[in-house]
PDB file of C-alpha atoms and ligand atoms in Angstrom:
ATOM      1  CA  UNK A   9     -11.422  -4.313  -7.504  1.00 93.00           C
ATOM      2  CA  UNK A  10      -8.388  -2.969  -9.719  1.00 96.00           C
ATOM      3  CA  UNK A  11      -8.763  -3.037 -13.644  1.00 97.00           C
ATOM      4  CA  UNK A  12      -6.394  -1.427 -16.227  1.00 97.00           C
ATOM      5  CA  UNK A  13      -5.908  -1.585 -19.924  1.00 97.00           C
ATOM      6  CA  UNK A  14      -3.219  -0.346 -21.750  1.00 97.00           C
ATOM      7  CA  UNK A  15      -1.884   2.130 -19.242  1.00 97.00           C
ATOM      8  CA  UNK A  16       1.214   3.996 -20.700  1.00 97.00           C
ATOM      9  CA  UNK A  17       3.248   6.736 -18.790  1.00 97.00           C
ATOM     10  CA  UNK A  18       6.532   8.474 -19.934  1.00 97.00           C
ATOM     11  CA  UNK A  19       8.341  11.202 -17.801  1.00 96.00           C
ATOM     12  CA  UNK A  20       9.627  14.336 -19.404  1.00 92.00           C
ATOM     13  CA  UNK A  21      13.398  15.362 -18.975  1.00 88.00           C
ATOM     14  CA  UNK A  22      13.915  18.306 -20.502  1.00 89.00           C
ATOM     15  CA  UNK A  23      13.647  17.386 -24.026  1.00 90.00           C
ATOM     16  CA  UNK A  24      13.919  13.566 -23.260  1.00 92.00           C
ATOM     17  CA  UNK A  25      11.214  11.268 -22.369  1.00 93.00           C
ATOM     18  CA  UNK A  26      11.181   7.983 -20.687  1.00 95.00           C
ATOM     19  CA  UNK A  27       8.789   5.535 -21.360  1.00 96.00           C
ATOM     20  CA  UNK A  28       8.504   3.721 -17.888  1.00 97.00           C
ATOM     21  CA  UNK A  29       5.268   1.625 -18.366  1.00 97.00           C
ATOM     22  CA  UNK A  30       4.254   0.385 -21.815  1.00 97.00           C
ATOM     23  CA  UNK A  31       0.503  -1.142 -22.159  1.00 97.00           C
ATOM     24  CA  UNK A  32      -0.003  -2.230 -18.302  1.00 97.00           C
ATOM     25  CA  UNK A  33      -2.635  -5.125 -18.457  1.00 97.00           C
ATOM     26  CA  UNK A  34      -3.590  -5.983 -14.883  1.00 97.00           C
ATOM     27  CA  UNK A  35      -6.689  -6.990 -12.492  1.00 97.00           C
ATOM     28  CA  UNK A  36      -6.781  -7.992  -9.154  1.00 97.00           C
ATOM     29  CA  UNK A  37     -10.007  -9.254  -7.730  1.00 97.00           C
ATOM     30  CA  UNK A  38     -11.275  -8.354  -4.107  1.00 96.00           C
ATOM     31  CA  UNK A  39      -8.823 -10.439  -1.314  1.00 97.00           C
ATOM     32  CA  UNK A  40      -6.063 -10.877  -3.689  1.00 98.00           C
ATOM     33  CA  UNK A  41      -2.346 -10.567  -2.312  1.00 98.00           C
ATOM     34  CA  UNK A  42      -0.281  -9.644  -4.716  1.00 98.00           C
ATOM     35  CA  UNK A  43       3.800  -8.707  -5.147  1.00 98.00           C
ATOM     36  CA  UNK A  44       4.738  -6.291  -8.160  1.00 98.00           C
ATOM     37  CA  UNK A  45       8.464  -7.537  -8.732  1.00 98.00           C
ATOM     38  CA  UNK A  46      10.843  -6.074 -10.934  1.00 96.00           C
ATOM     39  CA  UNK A  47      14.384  -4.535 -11.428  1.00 93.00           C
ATOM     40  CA  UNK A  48      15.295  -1.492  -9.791  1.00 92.00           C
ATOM     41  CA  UNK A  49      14.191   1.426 -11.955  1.00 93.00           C
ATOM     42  CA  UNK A  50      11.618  -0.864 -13.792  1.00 94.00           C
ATOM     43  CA  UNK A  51       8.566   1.439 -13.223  1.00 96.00           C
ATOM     44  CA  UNK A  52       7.201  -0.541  -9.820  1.00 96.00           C
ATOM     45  CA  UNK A  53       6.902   2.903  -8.042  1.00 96.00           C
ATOM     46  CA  UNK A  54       5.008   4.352 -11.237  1.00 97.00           C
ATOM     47  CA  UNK A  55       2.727   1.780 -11.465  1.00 97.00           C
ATOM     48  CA  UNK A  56       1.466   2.090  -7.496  1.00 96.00           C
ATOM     49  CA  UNK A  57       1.631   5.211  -7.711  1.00 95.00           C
ATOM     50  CA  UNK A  58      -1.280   5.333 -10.722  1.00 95.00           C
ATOM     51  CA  UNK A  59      -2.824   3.358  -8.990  1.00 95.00           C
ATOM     52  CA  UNK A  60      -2.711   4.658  -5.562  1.00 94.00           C
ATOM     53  CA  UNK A  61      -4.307   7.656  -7.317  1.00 92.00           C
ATOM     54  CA  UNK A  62      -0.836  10.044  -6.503  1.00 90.00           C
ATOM     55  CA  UNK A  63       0.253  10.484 -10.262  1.00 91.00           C
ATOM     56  CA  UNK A  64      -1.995  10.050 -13.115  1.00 91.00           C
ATOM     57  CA  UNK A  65      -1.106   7.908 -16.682  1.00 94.00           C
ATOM     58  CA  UNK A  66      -0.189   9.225 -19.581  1.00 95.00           C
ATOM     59  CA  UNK A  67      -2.960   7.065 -21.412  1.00 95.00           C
ATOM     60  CA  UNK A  68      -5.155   3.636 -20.737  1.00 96.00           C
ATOM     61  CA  UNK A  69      -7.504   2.874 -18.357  1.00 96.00           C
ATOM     62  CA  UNK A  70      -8.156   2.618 -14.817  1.00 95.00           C
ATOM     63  CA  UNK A  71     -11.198   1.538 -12.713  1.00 95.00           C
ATOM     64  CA  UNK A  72     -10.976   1.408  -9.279  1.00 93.00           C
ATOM     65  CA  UNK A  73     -13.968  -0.782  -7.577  1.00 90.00           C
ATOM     66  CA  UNK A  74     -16.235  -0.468 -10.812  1.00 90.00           C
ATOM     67  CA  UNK A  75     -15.211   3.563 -10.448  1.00 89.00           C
ATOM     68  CA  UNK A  76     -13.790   4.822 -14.040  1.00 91.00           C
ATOM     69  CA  UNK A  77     -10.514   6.953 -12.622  1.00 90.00           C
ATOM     70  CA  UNK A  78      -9.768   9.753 -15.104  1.00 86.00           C
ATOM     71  CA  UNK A  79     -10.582  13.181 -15.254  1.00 78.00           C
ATOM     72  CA  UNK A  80     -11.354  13.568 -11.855  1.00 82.00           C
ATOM     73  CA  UNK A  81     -10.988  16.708  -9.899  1.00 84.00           C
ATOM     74  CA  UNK A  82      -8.652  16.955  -7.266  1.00 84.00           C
ATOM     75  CA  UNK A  83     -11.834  16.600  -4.135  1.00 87.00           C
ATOM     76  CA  UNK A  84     -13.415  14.079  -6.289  1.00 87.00           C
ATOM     77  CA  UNK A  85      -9.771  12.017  -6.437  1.00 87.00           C
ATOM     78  CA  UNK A  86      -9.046  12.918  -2.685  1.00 86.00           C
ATOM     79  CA  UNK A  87     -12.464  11.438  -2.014  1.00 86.00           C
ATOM     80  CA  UNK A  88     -11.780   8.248  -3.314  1.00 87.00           C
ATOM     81  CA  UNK A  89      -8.104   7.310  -2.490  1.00 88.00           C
ATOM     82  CA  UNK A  90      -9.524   8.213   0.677  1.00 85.00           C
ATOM     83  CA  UNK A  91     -12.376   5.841   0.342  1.00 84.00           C
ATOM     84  CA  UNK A  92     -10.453   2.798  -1.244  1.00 92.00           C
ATOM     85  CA  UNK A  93      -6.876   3.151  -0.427  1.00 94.00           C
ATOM     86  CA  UNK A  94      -4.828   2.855   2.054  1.00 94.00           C
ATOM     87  CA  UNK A  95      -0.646   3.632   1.688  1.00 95.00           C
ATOM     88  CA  UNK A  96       2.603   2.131   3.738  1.00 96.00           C
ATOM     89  CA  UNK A  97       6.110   2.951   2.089  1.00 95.00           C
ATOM     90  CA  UNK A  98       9.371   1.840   2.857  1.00 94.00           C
ATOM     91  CA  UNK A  99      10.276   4.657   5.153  1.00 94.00           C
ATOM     92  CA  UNK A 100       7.158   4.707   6.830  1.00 95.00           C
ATOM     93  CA  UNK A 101       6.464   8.682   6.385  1.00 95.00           C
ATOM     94  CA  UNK A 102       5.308   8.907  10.116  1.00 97.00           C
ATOM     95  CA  UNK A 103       5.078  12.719  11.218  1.00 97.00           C
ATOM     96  CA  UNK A 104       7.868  12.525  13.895  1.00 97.00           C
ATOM     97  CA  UNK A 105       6.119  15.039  16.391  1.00 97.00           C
ATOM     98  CA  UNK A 106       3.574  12.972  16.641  1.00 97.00           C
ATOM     99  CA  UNK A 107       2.854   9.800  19.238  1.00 98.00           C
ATOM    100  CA  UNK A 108       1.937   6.511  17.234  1.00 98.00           C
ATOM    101  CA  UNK A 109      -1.656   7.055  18.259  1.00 97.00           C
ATOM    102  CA  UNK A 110      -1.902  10.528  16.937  1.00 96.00           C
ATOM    103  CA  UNK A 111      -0.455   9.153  13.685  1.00 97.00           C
ATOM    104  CA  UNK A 112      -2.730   6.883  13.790  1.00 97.00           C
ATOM    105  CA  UNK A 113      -5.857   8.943  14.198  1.00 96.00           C
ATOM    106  CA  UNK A 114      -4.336  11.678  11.483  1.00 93.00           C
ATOM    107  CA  UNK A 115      -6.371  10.461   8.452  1.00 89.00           C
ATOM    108  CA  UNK A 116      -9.651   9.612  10.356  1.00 91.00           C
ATOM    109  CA  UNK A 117      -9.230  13.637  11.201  1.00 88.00           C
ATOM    110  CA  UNK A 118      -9.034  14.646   7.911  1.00 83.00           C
ATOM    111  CA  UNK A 119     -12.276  12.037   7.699  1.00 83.00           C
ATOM    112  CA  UNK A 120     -13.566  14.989  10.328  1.00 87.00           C
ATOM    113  CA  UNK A 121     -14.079  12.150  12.887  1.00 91.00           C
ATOM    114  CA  UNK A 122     -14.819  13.611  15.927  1.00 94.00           C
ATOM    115  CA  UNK A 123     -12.257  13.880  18.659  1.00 93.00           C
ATOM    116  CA  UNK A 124     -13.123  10.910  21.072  1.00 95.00           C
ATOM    117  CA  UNK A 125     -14.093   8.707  18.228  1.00 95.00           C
ATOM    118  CA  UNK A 126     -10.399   9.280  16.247  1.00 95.00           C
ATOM    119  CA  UNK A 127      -8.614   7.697  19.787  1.00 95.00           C
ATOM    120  CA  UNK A 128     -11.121   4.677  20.548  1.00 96.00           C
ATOM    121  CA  UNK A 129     -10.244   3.905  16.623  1.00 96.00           C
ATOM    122  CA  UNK A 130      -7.050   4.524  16.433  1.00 97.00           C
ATOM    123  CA  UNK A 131      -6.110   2.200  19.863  1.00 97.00           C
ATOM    124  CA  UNK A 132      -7.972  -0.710  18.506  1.00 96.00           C
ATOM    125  CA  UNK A 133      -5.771  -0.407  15.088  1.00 96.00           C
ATOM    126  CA  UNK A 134      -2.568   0.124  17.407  1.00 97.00           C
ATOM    127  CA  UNK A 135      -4.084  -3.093  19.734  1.00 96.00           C
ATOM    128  CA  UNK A 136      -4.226  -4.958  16.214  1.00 94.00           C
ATOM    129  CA  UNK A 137      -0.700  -4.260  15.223  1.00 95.00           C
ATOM    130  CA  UNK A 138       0.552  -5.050  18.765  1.00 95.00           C
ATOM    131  CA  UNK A 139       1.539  -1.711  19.841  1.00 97.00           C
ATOM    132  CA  UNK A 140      -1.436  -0.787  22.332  1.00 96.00           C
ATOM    133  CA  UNK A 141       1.446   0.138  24.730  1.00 97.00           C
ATOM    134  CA  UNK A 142       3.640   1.940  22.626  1.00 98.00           C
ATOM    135  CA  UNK A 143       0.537   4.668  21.947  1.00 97.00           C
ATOM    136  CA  UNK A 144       1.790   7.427  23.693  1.00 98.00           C
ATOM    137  CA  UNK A 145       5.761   6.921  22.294  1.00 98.00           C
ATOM    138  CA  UNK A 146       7.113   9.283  19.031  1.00 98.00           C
ATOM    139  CA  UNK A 147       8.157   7.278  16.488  1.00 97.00           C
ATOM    140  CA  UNK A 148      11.793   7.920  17.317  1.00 97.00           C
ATOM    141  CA  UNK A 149      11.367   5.390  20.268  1.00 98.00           C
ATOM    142  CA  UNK A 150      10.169   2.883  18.055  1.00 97.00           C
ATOM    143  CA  UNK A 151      11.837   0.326  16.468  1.00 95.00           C
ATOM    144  CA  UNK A 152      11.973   0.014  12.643  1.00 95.00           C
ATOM    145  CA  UNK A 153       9.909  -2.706  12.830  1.00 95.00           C
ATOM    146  CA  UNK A 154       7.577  -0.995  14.908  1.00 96.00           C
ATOM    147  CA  UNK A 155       7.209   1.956  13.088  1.00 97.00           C
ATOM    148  CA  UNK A 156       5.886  -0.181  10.181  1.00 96.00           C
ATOM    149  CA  UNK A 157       3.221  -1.648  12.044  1.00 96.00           C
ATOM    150  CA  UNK A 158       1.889   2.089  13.178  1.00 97.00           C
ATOM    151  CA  UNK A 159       2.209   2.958   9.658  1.00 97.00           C
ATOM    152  CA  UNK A 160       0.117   0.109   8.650  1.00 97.00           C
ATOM    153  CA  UNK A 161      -2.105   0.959  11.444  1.00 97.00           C
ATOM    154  CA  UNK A 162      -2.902   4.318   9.874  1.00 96.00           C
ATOM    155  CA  UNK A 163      -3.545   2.684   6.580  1.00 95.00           C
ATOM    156  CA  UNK A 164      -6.067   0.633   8.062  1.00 95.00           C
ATOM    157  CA  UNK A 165      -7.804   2.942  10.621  1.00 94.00           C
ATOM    158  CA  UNK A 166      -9.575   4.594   7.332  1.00 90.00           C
ATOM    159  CA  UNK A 167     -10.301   0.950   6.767  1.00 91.00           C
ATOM    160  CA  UNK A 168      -9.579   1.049   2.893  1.00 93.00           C
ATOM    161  CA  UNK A 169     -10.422  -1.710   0.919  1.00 93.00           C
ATOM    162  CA  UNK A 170      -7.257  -1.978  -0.914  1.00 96.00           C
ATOM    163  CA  UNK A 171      -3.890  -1.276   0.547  1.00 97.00           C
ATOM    164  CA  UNK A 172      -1.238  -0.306  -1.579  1.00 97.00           C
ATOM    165  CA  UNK A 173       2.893  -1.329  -0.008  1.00 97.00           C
ATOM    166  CA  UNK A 174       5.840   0.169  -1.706  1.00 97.00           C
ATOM    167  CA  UNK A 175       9.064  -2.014  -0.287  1.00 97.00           C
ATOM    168  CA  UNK A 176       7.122  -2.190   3.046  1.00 96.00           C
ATOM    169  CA  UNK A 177      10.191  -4.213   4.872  1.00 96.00           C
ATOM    170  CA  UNK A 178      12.806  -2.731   2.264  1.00 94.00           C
ATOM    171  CA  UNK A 179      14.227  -1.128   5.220  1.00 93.00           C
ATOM    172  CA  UNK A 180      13.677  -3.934   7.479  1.00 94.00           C
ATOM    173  CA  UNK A 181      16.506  -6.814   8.748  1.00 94.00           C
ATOM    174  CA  UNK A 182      14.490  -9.941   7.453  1.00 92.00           C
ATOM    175  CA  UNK A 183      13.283 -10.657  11.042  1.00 92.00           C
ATOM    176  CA  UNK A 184      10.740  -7.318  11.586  1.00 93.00           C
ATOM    177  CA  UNK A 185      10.320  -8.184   7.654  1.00 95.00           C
ATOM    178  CA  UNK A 186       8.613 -10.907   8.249  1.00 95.00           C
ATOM    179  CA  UNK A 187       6.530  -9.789  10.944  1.00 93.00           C
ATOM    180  CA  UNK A 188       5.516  -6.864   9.088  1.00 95.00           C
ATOM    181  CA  UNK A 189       4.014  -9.782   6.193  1.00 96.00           C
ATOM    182  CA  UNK A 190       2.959 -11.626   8.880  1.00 95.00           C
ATOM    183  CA  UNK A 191       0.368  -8.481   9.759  1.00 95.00           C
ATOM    184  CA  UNK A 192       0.224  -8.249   6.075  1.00 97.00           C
ATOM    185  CA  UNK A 193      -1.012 -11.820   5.741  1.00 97.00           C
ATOM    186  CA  UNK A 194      -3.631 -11.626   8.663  1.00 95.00           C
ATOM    187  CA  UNK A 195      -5.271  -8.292   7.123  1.00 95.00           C
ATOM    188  CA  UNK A 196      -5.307  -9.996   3.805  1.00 97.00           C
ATOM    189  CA  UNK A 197      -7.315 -12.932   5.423  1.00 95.00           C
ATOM    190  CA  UNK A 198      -9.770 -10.059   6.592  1.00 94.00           C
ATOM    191  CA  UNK A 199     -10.682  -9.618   2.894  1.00 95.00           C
ATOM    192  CA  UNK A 200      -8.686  -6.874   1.800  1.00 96.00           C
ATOM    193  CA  UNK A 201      -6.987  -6.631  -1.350  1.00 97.00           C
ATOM    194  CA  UNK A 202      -3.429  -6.055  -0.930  1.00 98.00           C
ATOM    195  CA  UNK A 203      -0.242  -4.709  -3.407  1.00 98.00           C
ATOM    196  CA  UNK A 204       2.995  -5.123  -2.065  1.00 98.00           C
ATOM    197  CA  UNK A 205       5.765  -4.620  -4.200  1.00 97.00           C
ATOM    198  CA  UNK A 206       9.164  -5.793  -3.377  1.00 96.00           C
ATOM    199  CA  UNK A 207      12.265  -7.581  -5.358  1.00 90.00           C
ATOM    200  CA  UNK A 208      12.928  -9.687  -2.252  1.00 93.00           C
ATOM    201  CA  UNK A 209      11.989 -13.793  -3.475  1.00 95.00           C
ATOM    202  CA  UNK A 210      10.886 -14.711  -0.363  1.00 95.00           C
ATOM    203  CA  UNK A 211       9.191 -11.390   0.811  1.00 97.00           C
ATOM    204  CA  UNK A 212       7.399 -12.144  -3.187  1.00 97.00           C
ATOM    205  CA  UNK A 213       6.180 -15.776  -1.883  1.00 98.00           C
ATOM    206  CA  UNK A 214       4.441 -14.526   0.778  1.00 98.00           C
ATOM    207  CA  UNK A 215       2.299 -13.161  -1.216  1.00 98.00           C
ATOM    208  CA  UNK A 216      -0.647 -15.417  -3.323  1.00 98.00           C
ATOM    209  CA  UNK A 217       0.373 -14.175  -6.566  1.00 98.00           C
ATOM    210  CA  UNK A 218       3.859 -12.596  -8.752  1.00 98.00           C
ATOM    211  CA  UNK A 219       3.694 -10.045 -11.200  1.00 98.00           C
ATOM    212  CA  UNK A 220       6.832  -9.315 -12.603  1.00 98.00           C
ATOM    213  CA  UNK A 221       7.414  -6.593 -14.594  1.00 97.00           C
ATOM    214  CA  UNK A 222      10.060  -5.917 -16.919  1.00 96.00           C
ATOM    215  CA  UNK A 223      11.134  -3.148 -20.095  1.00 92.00           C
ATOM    216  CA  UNK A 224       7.490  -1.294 -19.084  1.00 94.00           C
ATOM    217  CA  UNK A 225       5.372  -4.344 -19.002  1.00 96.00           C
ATOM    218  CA  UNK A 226       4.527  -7.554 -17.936  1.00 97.00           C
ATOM    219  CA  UNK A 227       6.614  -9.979 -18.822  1.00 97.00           C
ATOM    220  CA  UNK A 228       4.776 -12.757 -15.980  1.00 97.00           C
ATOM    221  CA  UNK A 229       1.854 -13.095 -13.930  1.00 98.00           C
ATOM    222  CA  UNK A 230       1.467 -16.649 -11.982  1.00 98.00           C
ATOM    223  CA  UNK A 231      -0.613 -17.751  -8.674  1.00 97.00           C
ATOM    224  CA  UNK A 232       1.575 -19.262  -6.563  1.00 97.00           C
ATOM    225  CA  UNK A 233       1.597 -21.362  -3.183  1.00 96.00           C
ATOM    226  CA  UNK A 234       1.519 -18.618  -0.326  1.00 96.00           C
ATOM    227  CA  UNK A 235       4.659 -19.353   2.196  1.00 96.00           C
ATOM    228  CA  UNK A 236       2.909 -18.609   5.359  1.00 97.00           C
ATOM    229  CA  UNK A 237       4.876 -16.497   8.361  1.00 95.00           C
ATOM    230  CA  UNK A 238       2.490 -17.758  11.018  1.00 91.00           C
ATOM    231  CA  UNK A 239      -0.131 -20.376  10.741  1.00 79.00           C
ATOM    232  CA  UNK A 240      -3.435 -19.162  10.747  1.00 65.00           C
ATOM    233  CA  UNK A 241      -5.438 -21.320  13.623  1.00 55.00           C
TER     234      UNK A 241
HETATM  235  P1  LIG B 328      11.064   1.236  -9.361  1.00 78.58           P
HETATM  236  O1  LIG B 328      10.096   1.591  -8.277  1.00 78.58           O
HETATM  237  O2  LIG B 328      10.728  -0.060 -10.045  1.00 78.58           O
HETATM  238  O3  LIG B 328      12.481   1.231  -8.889  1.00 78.58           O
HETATM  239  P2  LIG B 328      10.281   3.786 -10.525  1.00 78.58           P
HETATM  240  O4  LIG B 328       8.859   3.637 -10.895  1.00 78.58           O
HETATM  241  O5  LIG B 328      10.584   4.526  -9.290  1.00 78.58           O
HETATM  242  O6  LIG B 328      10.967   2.336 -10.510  1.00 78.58           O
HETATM  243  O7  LIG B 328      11.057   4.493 -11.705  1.00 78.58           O
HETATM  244  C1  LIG B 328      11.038   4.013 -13.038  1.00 78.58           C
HETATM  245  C2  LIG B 328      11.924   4.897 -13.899  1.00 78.58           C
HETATM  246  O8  LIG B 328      11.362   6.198 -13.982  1.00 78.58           O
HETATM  247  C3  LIG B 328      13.328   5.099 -13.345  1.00 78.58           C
HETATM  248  O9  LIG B 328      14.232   5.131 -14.411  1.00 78.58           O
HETATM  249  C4  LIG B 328      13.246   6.425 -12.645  1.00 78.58           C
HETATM  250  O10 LIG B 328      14.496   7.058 -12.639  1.00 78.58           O
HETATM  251  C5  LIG B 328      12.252   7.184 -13.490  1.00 78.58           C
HETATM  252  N1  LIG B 328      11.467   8.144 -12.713  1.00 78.58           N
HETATM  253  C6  LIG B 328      10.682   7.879 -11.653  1.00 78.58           C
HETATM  254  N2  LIG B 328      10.056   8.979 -11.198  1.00 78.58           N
HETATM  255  C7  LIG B 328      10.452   9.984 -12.018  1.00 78.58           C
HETATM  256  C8  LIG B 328      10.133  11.389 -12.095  1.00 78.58           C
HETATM  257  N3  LIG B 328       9.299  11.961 -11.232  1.00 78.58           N
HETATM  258  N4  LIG B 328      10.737  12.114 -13.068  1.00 78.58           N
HETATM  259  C9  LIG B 328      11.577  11.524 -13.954  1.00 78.58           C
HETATM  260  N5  LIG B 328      11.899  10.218 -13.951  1.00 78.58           N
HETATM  261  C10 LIG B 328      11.346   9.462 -12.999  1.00 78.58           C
HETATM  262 MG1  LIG B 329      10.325   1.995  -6.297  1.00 78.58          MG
END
């Protein structure tokens, strides 16, 4: 599903440049769960980021599903992260004006969804995140925990195959973190392939597998015994 080789970025400061990631080897296989872990600063931002298709590398390569990802223009690009991916970040970048079903049905309008269509999808995404009757509230009502869950609701109304987490409960009490992997988990058992990245252990073993990077690459990459939130029945 994800494949890079050698994938290198530096940023420019003026007339310094710092090499973040230094020969990224990685693959992750359709259904895979998988936490990116690393020090702050160590490039786990940059690295979902390239591969979320919101910053390009400097040099390697990237294919997303089979799909060679360089070069492209900016409506081919737009096109596939739309396709593919699916974002949540740790602040949950809901538009505040806007009602959790509304935020919900924002990317299936820029999928120029017709009108009825975008609500009917975006309440059974809210029903599957357990907020069916917080639809019509603005995301200031909502809880931290809650706003999550509509932001991983509009990740998944565009039903991406991969979903891509930056610190998705970094700004969660470990409670409403654990509900938000919880969801995590049970869309991962749906098949999708899932990033999460996180320097949280226990957020980590949640996950099937740790990647850990370190001084721009990967220093470990192990399978590990997933620490489930709920049983699955
Ligand atoms: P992490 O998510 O692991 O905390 P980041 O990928 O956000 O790390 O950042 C890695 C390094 O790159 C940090 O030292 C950070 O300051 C630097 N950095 C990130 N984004 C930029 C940018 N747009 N311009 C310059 N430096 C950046
Ligand atoms: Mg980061």
């Amino acid at each position: 599903m994800i494949e890079i080789k050698e994938l290198h970025k530096s940023y420019q400061m003026g007339s310094n440049s710092l090499h973040v990631l230094k020969g990224i080897n990685f693959t992750a296989k359709e259904g895979e769960l998988v936490a990116i872990m690393g020090s702050s600063g160590s490039g786990k931002s940059t690295l979902l980021n390239i591969l979320g298709m919101l910053d390009v590398a400097d040099s390697g390569e990237y294919y997303l599903d089979g799909v060679p990802i360089k070069d492209l223009n900016e409506t081919k690009a737009a096109k596939y992260r739309n396709q593919f991916l699916g974002f949540v970040f740790q602040s949950f970048n809901l538009i505040n004006y806007k009602s959790a079903l509304e935020n919900v049905a924002l990317p299936l309008y820029y999928q120029k969804i017709g009108r009825k269509e975008r609500q009917e999808k975006a309440m059974k995404y809210l029903e599957q995140v357990g907020l069916k009757e917080w639809a019509t509230h603005l995301p200031s009502e909502l809880s931290g925990g809650q706003k999550q869950r509509v932001a991983i609701a509009r990740a998944m109304a565009a039903e991406p195959k991969v979903l891509l987490a930056d610190e998705p409960t970094g700004a969660l009490d470990s409670t409403t973190s654990y509900e938000v992997m919880d969801l995590i988990q049970k869309i991962n058992d749906q098949g999708n392939t899932i990033l999460v990245v996180t320097h949280e252990e226990d957020i980590a073993h949640m996950c099937k597998r740790i990647v850990h990077l370190k001084d721009g690459v990967i220093v470990e990459d192990k399978k590990i015994k997933q620490v489930r939130v709920t049983q699955n029945v």
